[in-house]
Short mmCIF file of C-alpha atoms and ligand atoms in Angstrom, two decimals:
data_model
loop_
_atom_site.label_atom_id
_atom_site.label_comp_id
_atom_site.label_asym_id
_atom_site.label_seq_id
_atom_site.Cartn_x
_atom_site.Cartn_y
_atom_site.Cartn_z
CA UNK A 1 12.64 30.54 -12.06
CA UNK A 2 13.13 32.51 -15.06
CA UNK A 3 16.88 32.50 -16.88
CA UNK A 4 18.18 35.61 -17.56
CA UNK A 5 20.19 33.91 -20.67
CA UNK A 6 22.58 37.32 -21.53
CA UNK A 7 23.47 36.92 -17.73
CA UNK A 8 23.80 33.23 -17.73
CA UNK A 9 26.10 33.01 -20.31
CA UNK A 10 27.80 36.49 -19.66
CA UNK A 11 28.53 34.76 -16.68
CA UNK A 12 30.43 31.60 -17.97
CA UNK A 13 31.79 33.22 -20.42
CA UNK A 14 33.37 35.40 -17.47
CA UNK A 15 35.41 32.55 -16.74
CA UNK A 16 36.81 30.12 -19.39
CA UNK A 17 40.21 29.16 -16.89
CA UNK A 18 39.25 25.87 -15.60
CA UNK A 19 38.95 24.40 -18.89
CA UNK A 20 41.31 21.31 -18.46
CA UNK A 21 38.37 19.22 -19.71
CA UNK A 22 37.68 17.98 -23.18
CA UNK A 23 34.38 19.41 -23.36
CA UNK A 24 35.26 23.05 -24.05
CA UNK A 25 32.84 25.91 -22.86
CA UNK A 26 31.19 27.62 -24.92
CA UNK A 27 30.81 24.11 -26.20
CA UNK A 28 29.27 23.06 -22.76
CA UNK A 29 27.17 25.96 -22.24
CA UNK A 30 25.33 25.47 -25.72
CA UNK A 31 24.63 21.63 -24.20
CA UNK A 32 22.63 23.25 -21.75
CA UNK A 33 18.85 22.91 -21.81
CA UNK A 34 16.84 26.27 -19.97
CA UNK A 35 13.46 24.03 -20.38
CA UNK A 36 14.88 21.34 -18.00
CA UNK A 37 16.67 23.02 -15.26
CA UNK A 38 16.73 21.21 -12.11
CA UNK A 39 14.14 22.87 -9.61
CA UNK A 40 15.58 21.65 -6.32
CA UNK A 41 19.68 21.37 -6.63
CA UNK A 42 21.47 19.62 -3.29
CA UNK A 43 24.91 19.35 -2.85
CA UNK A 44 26.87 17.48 -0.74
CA UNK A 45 30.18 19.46 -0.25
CA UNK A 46 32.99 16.97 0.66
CA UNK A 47 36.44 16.76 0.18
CA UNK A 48 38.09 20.08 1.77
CA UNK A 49 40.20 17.84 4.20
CA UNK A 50 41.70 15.78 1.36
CA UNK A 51 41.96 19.18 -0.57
CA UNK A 52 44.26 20.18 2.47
CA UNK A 53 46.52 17.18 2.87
CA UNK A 54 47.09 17.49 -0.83
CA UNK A 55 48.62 20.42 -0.62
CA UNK A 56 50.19 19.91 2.77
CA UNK A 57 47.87 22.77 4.58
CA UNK A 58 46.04 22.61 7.22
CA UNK A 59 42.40 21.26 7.14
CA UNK A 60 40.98 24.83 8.22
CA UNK A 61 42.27 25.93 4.56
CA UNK A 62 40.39 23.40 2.96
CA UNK A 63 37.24 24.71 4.65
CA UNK A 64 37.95 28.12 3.71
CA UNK A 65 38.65 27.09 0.26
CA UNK A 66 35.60 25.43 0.21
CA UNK A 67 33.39 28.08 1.33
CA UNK A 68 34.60 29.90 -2.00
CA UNK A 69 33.66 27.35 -3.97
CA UNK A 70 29.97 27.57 -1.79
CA UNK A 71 30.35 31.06 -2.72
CA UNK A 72 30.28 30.39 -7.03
CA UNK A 73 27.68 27.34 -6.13
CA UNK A 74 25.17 29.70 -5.14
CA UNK A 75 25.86 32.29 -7.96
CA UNK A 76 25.99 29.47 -10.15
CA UNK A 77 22.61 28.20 -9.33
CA UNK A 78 21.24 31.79 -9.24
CA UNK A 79 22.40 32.24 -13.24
CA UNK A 80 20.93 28.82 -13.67
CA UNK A 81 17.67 29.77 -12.03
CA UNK A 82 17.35 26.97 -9.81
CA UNK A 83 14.59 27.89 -7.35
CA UNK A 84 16.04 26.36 -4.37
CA UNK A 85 19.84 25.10 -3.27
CA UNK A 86 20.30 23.06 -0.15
CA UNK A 87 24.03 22.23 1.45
CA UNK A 88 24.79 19.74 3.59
CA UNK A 89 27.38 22.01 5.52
CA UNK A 90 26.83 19.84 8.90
CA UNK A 91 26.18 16.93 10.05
CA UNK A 92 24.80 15.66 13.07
CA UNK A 93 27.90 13.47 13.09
CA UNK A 94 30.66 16.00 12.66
CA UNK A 95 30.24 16.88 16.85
CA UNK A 96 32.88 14.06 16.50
CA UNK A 97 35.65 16.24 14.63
CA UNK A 98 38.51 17.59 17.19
CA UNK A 99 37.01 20.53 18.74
CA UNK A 100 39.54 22.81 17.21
CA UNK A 101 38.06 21.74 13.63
CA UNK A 102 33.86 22.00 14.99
CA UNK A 103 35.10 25.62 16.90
CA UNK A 104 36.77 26.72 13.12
CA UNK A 105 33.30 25.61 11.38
CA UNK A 106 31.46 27.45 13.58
CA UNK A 107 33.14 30.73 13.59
CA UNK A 108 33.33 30.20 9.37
CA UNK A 109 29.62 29.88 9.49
CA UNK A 110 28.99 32.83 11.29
CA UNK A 111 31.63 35.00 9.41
CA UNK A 112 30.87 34.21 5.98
CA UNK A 113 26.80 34.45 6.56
CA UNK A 114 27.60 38.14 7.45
CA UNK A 115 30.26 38.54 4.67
CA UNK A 116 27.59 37.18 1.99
CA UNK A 117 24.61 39.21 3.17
CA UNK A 118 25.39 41.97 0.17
CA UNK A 119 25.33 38.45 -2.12
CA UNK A 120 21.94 37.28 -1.25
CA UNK A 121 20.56 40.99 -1.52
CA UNK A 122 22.08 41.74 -4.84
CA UNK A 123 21.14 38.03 -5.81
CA UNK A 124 17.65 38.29 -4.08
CA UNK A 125 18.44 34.89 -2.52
CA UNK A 126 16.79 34.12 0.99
CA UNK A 127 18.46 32.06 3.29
CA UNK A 128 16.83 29.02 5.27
CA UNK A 129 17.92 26.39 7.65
CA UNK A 130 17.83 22.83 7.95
CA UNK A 131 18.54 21.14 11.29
CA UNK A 132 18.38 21.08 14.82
CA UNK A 133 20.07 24.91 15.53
CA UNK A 134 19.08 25.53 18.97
CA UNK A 135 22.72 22.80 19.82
CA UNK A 136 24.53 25.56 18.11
CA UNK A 137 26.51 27.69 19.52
CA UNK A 138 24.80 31.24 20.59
CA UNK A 139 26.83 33.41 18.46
CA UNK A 140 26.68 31.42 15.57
CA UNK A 141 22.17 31.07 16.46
CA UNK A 142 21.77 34.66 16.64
CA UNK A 143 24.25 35.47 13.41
CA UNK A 144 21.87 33.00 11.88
CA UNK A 145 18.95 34.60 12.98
CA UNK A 146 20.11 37.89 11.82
CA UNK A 147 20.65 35.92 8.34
CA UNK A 148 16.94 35.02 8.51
CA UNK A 149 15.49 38.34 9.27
CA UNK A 150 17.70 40.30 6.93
CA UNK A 151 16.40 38.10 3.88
CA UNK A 152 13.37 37.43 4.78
CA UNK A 153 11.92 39.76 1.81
CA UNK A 154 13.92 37.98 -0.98
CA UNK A 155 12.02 36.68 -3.63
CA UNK A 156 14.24 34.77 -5.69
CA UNK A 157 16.25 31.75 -5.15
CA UNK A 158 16.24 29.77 -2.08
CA UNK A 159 19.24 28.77 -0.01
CA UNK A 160 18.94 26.34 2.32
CA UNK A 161 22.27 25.32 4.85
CA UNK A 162 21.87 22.18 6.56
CA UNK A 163 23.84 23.08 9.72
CA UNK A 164 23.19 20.06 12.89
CA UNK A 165 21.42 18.73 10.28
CA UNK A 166 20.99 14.50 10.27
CA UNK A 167 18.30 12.60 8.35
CA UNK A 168 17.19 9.95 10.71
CA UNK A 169 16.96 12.75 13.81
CA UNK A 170 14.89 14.59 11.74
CA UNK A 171 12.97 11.86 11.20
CA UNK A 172 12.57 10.86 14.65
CA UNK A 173 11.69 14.20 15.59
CA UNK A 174 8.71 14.10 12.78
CA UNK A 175 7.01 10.62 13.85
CA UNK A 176 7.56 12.17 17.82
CA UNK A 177 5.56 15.39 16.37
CA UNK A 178 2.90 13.54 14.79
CA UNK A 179 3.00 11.29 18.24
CA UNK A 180 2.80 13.65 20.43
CA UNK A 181 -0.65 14.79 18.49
CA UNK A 182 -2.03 11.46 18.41
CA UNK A 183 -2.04 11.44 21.79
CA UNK A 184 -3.74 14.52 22.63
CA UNK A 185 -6.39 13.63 19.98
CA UNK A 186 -5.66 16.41 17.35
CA UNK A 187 -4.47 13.56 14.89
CA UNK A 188 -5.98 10.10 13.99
CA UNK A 189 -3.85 7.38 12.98
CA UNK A 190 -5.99 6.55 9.94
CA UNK A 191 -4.95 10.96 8.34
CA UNK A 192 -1.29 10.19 9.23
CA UNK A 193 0.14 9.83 5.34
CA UNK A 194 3.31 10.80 3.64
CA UNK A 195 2.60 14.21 3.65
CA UNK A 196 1.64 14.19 7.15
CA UNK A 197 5.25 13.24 8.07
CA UNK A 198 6.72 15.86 4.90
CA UNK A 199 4.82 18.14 6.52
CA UNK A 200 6.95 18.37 9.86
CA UNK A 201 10.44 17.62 8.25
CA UNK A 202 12.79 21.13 8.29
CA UNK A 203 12.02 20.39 4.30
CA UNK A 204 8.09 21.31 4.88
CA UNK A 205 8.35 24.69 3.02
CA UNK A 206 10.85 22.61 0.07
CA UNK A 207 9.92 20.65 -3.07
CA UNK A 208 12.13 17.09 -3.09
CA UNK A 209 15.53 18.10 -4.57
CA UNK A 210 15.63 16.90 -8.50
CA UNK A 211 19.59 16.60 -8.19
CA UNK A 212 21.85 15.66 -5.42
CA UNK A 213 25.59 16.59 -6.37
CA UNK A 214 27.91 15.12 -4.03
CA UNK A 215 31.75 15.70 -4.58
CA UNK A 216 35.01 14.11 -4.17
CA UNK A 217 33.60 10.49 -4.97
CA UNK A 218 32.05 8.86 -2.27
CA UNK A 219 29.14 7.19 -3.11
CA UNK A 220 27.18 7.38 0.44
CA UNK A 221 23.97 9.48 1.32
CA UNK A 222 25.72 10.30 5.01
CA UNK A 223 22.26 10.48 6.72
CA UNK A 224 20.75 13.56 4.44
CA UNK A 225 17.79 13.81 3.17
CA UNK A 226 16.62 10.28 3.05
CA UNK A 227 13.50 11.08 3.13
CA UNK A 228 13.56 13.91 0.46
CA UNK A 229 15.78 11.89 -1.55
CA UNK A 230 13.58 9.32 -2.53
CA UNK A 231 13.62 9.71 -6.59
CA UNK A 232 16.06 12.47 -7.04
CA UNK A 233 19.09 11.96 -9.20
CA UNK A 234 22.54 11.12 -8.02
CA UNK A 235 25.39 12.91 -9.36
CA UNK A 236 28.93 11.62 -8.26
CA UNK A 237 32.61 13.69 -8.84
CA UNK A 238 35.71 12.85 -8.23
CA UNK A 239 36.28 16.65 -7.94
CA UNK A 240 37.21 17.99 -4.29
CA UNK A 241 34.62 20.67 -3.00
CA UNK A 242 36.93 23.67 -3.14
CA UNK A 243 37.16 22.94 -7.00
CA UNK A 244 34.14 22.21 -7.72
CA UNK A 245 33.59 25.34 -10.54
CA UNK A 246 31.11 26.24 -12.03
CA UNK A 247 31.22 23.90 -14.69
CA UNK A 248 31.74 21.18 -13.01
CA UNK A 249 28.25 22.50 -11.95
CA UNK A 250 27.01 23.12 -15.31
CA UNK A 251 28.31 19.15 -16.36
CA UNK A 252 25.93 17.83 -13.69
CA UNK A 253 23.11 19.63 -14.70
CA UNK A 254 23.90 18.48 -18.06
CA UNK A 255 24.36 14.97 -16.72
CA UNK A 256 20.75 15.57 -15.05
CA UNK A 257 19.09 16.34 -18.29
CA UNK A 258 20.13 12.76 -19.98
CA UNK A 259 18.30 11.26 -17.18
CA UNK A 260 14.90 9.91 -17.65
CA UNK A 261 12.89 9.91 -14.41
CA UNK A 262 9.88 7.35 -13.98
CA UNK A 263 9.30 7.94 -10.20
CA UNK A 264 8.98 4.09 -10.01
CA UNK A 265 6.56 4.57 -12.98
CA UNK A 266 7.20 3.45 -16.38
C1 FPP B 1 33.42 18.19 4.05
O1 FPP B 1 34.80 18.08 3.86
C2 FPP B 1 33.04 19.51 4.44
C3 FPP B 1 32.48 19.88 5.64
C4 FPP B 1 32.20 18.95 6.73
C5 FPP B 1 32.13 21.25 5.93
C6 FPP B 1 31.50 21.99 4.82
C7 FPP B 1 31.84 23.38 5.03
C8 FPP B 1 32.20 24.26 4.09
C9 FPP B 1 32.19 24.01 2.64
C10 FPP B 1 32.65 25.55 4.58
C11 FPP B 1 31.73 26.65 4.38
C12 FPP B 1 30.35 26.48 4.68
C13 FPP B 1 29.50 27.50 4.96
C14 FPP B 1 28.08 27.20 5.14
C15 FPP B 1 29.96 28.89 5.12
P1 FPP B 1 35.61 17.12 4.82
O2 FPP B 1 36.19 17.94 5.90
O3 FPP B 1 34.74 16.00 5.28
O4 FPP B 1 36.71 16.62 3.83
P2 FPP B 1 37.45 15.20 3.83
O5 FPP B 1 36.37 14.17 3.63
O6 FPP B 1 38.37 15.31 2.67
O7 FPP B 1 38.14 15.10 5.15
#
């Protein structure tokens, strides 16, 4: 997507607080290359519990917290123009969480989609899903649904929530697809290849992320993506989700740039 390079750095320069890095900004910003931007940026967003306990608050501020920093992520990646940003914002896993915690997601889900419509229209960003939604909630299905319709027109960057979302169900739910056609004889065994199986992930419409971000340090995939994930690069932080700024952003694109990719080639 084309960089709108006043903008971009208009917009850094907007904010030159969290600066308690050696690397200075302006510095930072110059590092940048606009002929190697990352077209497929996914981020893992963990870390708002420990953000919480840290500061002896609840967990339920540590998701709010975080969906700020979600918030600069996507403006970040806008400025940057990445063409597509995926977040892993649940897991098929996280049923498991007291029900207090999943009932809090939930209702932050369906809150801040409507709070942020006026962001993806002035941002031109359309939203997407990833995951099995139809377990959801029906508020939080038909607030997503609204989210759908309402930027269904938007032409520029892509944002794509993985909400029920887990790698090996959507997996299963792929090879049970492509089953379900062998059987009644619209698919042959011999045409079933890699892209037969791309084809039905929740991905289909998606190129293959370039970077995966995940925050706060642990160094686990956490059943996403696994498929998708196959050559993109990994970018650890130590950095908690709801501080993850936007240059802590901008040093993993950097840190993406330095990286040669082969693709298992050469
Ligand atoms: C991981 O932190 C975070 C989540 C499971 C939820 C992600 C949700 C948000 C960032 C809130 C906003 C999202 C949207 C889409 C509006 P954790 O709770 O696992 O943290 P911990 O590992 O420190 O306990």
């Amino acid at each position: 997507m084309q960089v709108d390079t006043a903008l971009l750095y208009e917009y850094f320069a907007a904010d030159d607080t969290k600066t308690n890095q050696p690397d200075a900004p302006r510095e930072l910003v110059e590092r940048l290359n606009l002929e190697r931007i990352p077209k497929h940026v996914s981020i893992i967003m963990d870390g708002n519990g420990r953000w919480a306990q840290a500061r002896g608050k609840d967990r339920s501020q540590g998701h709010k917290a975080g969906v700020a920093a979600l918030r600069e992520a996507v403006t970040t990646s806008v400025r940057l123009g990445i063409d597509v940003l995926s977040v892993y914002a649940f897991s098929t896993e996280n049923w498991k969480r007291p029900q207090a915690e999943v009932n809090l997601l939930m209702h932050l889900f369906a809150t801040t989609l409507v709070r942020e419509l006026p962001l993806f229209h002035q941002e031109n960003v359309r939203l997407m899903f990833i995951g099995d939604l139809t377990q959801l909630p029906q508020a939080t299905q038909d607030v997503f649904a609204q989210g759908l319709e309402e930027t269904k027109h938007n032409t520029g960057m892509v944002f794509a929530l993985a909400v029920n979302y887990g790698s090996r169900s959507e997996i299963t739910r792929a090879l049970k697809l492509c089953c379900k056609q062998v059987h009644d004889g619209t698919l042959a065994i011999d045409d079933i290849t890699e892209d037969t199986i791309a084809s039905r992930l929740y991905t289909a419409q998606l190129p293959d992320p370039d970077l995966l971000i995940r925050t706060s340090g642990e160094m686990r995939l956490s059943n996403y993506l696994l498929w998708q994930l196959a050559y993109s690069e990994l970018y650890v932080t130590p950095v908690l989700w709801p501080d993850f700024s936007r240059w802590d952003y901008l040093r993993a694109v950097i840190a993406y740039q330095t990286r040669t990719r082969r693709f298992g080639g050469l």
